[in-house]
Amino acid sequence: MYKIRELFDLERTQAKEYLARFSWGWEALAGLKAYILEFGKTLPSSEYEEISPAVWVHRGARIAPTACLCPPCIIGEDSEIRHGAFLRGSVLIGENCVVGNSVELKNCILFDGVQTPHYNYVGDSILGYKAHFGAGAITSNVKSDKTPVTVRRGEEVVETGLKKLGAMVGDFVEIGCNSVLNPGTVIGRGSIVYPLSCVRGTVAEKSIYKSAGEVVVKR
């Protein structure tokens, strides 16, 4: 099922102390807003500017004038927020990240080096170090029947109790263009998801997801 420390290098995020409190990634999402609000107040003013209430931006970050940054959020050093990006709040973006044209983020953590560069939606999710979303790839965070999201690995099922839960995407994962990660998807470190995929459940680390019936080990 992959616990936090199996998916993510916690040295690659400012949220390492917060995430270390939990076993499973989804446990961190409920309190993320409160954490960002408190953590933002501790950021040094020599490095971060509070450009509007509860919106902290590193002085080395690049923010397009057309981007919408809703509180609370934190944007790290050398990250780029491009034209038309929509940060809906409760977003922590690490260093050297790219949030691109018309990308929407909500209640999520992006570790350092994450790229969501083109028409992506990431909600109620955690993206690990140097994870990359191809154009149009999204996380779906609500089930069609609106029941609480479960996380599955084979026959094993974990009840999260959350009505909104996107994906836990491990370090160095590549998500192909126009793919959908269904609610409660977990993808292990270093895996690749082919374009146009519809992924649910757990994908083992260092795998190539070609289709629901064809997942092979990377070589």
Short mmCIF file of C-alpha atoms in Angstrom, two decimals:
data_model
loop_
_atom_site.label_atom_id
_atom_site.label_comp_id
_atom_site.label_asym_id
_atom_site.label_seq_id
_atom_site.Cartn_x
_atom_site.Cartn_y
_atom_site.Cartn_z
CA MET A 1 0.00 0.00 0.00
CA TYR A 2 3.11 2.19 0.49
CA LYS A 3 3.48 4.37 3.54
CA ILE A 4 4.78 7.94 3.38
CA ARG A 5 8.43 6.98 3.88
CA GLU A 6 8.19 4.32 1.17
CA LEU A 7 6.87 6.82 -1.38
CA PHE A 8 8.71 10.02 -0.55
CA ASP A 9 12.15 11.33 0.40
CA LEU A 10 11.10 13.66 3.21
CA GLU A 11 14.34 15.64 2.87
CA ARG A 12 12.91 16.99 -0.41
CA THR A 13 10.05 19.02 1.09
CA GLN A 14 9.61 21.79 3.63
CA ALA A 15 6.73 19.73 5.02
CA LYS A 16 9.03 16.93 6.21
CA GLU A 17 8.34 17.41 9.92
CA TYR A 18 4.60 17.58 9.29
CA LEU A 19 4.50 14.50 7.07
CA ALA A 20 6.66 12.54 9.50
CA ARG A 21 3.74 12.60 11.96
CA PHE A 22 1.70 10.27 9.75
CA SER A 23 1.93 6.75 8.38
CA TRP A 24 -0.20 7.22 5.26
CA GLY A 25 -0.14 10.19 2.89
CA TRP A 26 -3.87 10.79 2.97
CA GLU A 27 -3.78 11.26 6.75
CA ALA A 28 -1.87 14.51 6.20
CA LEU A 29 -4.48 16.12 3.97
CA ALA A 30 -7.16 16.95 6.55
CA GLY A 31 -4.87 19.24 8.55
CA LEU A 32 -2.88 20.66 5.65
CA LYS A 33 -4.59 24.06 5.64
CA ALA A 34 -3.92 24.63 9.34
CA TYR A 35 -0.32 23.48 8.94
CA ILE A 36 0.39 25.87 6.06
CA LEU A 37 -1.12 28.77 7.99
CA GLU A 38 1.14 28.11 10.97
CA PHE A 39 4.26 27.18 9.03
CA GLY A 40 4.00 30.22 6.78
CA LYS A 41 4.31 32.51 9.79
CA THR A 42 7.71 30.99 10.59
CA LEU A 43 9.26 31.59 7.17
CA PRO A 44 12.09 34.17 7.24
CA SER A 45 11.09 37.53 5.74
CA SER A 46 14.56 37.77 4.20
CA GLU A 47 13.63 34.85 1.92
CA TYR A 48 9.83 34.92 1.70
CA GLU A 49 7.41 37.75 1.05
CA GLU A 50 3.81 37.55 2.20
CA ILE A 51 2.41 39.10 -0.97
CA SER A 52 -1.17 38.91 0.34
CA PRO A 53 -2.65 37.51 3.56
CA ALA A 54 -1.43 33.89 4.04
CA VAL A 55 0.27 33.75 0.63
CA TRP A 56 4.02 33.34 1.08
CA VAL A 57 6.26 33.45 -2.01
CA HIS A 58 10.02 32.96 -2.04
CA ARG A 59 11.81 36.00 -3.39
CA GLY A 60 13.47 33.76 -5.97
CA ALA A 61 10.19 32.37 -7.33
CA ARG A 62 8.66 33.60 -10.59
CA ILE A 63 4.94 34.33 -10.61
CA ALA A 64 3.04 35.27 -13.78
CA PRO A 65 0.81 38.33 -13.29
CA THR A 66 -2.18 36.31 -14.49
CA ALA A 67 -1.75 33.55 -11.88
CA CYS A 68 -4.36 33.37 -9.10
CA LEU A 69 -2.92 32.51 -5.66
CA CYS A 70 -5.60 31.86 -3.04
CA PRO A 71 -4.66 31.52 0.63
CA PRO A 72 -3.12 29.74 2.26
CA CYS A 73 -0.21 28.76 0.08
CA ILE A 74 3.57 28.66 0.08
CA ILE A 75 5.73 28.78 -3.05
CA GLY A 76 9.37 27.77 -2.77
CA GLU A 77 12.64 29.03 -4.19
CA ASP A 78 13.14 29.01 -7.98
CA SER A 79 9.63 27.70 -8.62
CA GLU A 80 7.69 29.07 -11.57
CA ILE A 81 3.93 29.71 -11.56
CA ARG A 82 2.92 30.36 -15.15
CA HIS A 83 0.14 32.14 -17.00
CA GLY A 84 -3.38 31.37 -15.81
CA ALA A 85 -2.41 28.98 -13.01
CA PHE A 86 -5.09 28.69 -10.29
CA LEU A 87 -3.95 27.84 -6.77
CA ARG A 88 -7.20 27.36 -4.88
CA GLY A 89 -5.67 27.26 -1.42
CA SER A 90 -4.02 24.84 1.00
CA VAL A 91 -1.12 24.36 -1.41
CA LEU A 92 2.54 23.90 -0.49
CA ILE A 93 4.90 24.05 -3.47
CA GLY A 94 8.54 23.15 -3.02
CA GLU A 95 11.70 24.40 -4.71
CA ASN A 96 12.32 24.27 -8.47
CA CYS A 97 8.72 23.35 -9.31
CA VAL A 98 6.75 24.27 -12.41
CA VAL A 99 3.01 25.00 -12.27
CA GLY A 100 1.97 25.73 -15.80
CA ASN A 101 -0.67 27.24 -18.01
CA SER A 102 -4.24 26.73 -16.71
CA VAL A 103 -3.09 24.26 -14.04
CA GLU A 104 -5.35 24.05 -10.98
CA LEU A 105 -4.04 22.97 -7.56
CA LYS A 106 -6.05 22.44 -4.37
CA ASN A 107 -5.16 21.00 -0.95
CA CYS A 108 -1.94 19.38 -2.06
CA ILE A 109 1.80 19.14 -1.47
CA LEU A 110 4.30 19.32 -4.32
CA PHE A 111 7.74 18.13 -3.30
CA ASP A 112 10.82 19.84 -4.75
CA GLY A 113 11.28 19.51 -8.50
CA VAL A 114 7.69 18.58 -9.34
CA GLN A 115 6.40 19.60 -12.77
CA THR A 116 2.72 20.08 -13.60
CA PRO A 117 3.31 22.21 -16.70
CA HIS A 118 0.23 21.96 -18.93
CA TYR A 119 -3.52 21.80 -18.18
CA ASN A 120 -3.29 19.62 -15.09
CA TYR A 121 -5.61 19.31 -12.09
CA VAL A 122 -4.13 18.16 -8.79
CA GLY A 123 -6.50 18.02 -5.83
CA ASP A 124 -6.18 16.42 -2.38
CA SER A 125 -2.94 14.78 -3.42
CA ILE A 126 0.79 14.55 -2.72
CA LEU A 127 3.33 14.56 -5.55
CA GLY A 128 6.82 13.30 -4.68
CA TYR A 129 10.26 14.61 -5.60
CA LYS A 130 10.65 15.25 -9.34
CA ALA A 131 7.28 13.72 -10.20
CA HIS A 132 6.14 14.87 -13.63
CA PHE A 133 2.63 15.16 -15.11
CA GLY A 134 2.27 15.16 -18.89
CA ALA A 135 -0.11 17.60 -20.56
CA GLY A 136 -3.70 17.09 -19.50
CA ALA A 137 -2.97 14.50 -16.80
CA ILE A 138 -5.22 14.93 -13.77
CA THR A 139 -6.08 13.55 -10.36
CA SER A 140 -9.75 12.71 -9.84
CA ASN A 141 -10.52 13.26 -6.16
CA VAL A 142 -14.25 12.48 -5.77
CA LYS A 143 -16.02 9.20 -6.54
CA SER A 144 -19.04 9.31 -8.85
CA ASP A 145 -21.32 8.05 -6.07
CA LYS A 146 -19.79 10.52 -3.57
CA THR A 147 -19.00 7.77 -1.04
CA PRO A 148 -15.75 7.83 0.99
CA VAL A 149 -12.63 6.95 -0.97
CA THR A 150 -10.85 3.65 -0.33
CA VAL A 151 -7.28 2.74 -1.20
CA ARG A 152 -6.76 -0.70 -2.72
CA ARG A 153 -3.87 -3.04 -3.35
CA GLY A 154 -5.03 -6.34 -4.75
CA GLU A 155 -7.60 -7.69 -2.31
CA GLU A 156 -6.48 -5.35 0.48
CA VAL A 157 -8.75 -2.36 1.08
CA VAL A 158 -8.11 0.62 3.41
CA GLU A 159 -10.97 2.89 4.43
CA THR A 160 -9.72 6.47 4.43
CA GLY A 161 -12.94 8.11 5.63
CA LEU A 162 -12.32 10.92 3.12
CA LYS A 163 -14.87 11.95 0.52
CA LYS A 164 -12.12 13.80 -1.33
CA LEU A 165 -8.82 12.07 -2.00
CA GLY A 166 -6.77 12.23 -5.18
CA ALA A 167 -3.47 10.41 -5.57
CA MET A 168 -0.26 9.66 -3.71
CA VAL A 169 2.43 9.87 -6.41
CA GLY A 170 5.91 8.72 -5.40
CA ASP A 171 9.30 10.25 -6.18
CA PHE A 172 10.42 10.28 -9.83
CA VAL A 173 7.05 9.10 -11.19
CA GLU A 174 6.13 9.99 -14.79
CA ILE A 175 2.44 10.36 -15.64
CA GLY A 176 1.67 10.30 -19.37
CA CYS A 177 -0.41 12.89 -21.19
CA ASN A 178 -4.20 12.91 -20.66
CA SER A 179 -4.10 10.22 -18.00
CA VAL A 180 -6.57 10.10 -15.09
CA LEU A 181 -5.53 8.98 -11.63
CA ASN A 182 -8.78 7.86 -9.99
CA PRO A 183 -9.60 8.64 -6.33
CA GLY A 184 -7.27 6.82 -3.95
CA THR A 185 -4.61 5.91 -6.51
CA VAL A 186 -1.12 5.20 -5.12
CA ILE A 187 1.88 5.02 -7.46
CA GLY A 188 5.21 3.73 -6.18
CA ARG A 189 8.55 5.44 -6.69
CA GLY A 190 10.09 5.55 -10.13
CA SER A 191 7.08 4.21 -12.04
CA ILE A 192 5.82 5.28 -15.47
CA VAL A 193 2.18 5.58 -16.51
CA TYR A 194 1.48 5.46 -20.24
CA PRO A 195 -0.48 8.30 -21.89
CA LEU A 196 -4.29 8.04 -21.93
CA SER A 197 -4.31 5.69 -18.95
CA CYS A 198 -7.12 5.39 -16.41
CA VAL A 199 -5.40 4.28 -13.21
CA ARG A 200 -6.93 3.03 -9.97
CA GLY A 201 -5.59 1.14 -6.98
CA THR A 202 -1.87 0.77 -6.31
CA VAL A 203 0.92 0.63 -8.89
CA ALA A 204 4.09 -1.03 -7.67
CA GLU A 205 7.32 0.97 -7.60
CA LYS A 206 9.60 0.85 -10.64
CA SER A 207 6.79 -0.37 -12.86
CA ILE A 208 5.44 0.60 -16.26
CA TYR A 209 1.66 0.91 -16.30
CA LYS A 210 0.51 0.23 -19.87
CA SER A 211 -3.13 -0.59 -19.10
CA ALA A 212 -5.21 -2.02 -16.27
CA GLY A 213 -4.27 -5.51 -17.36
CA GLU A 214 -0.68 -4.87 -18.28
CA VAL A 215 1.78 -3.59 -15.71
CA VAL A 216 5.40 -4.63 -16.19
CA VAL A 217 8.61 -4.19 -14.22
CA LYS A 218 10.98 -1.46 -15.42
CA ARG A 219 14.34 -2.69 -16.68
#
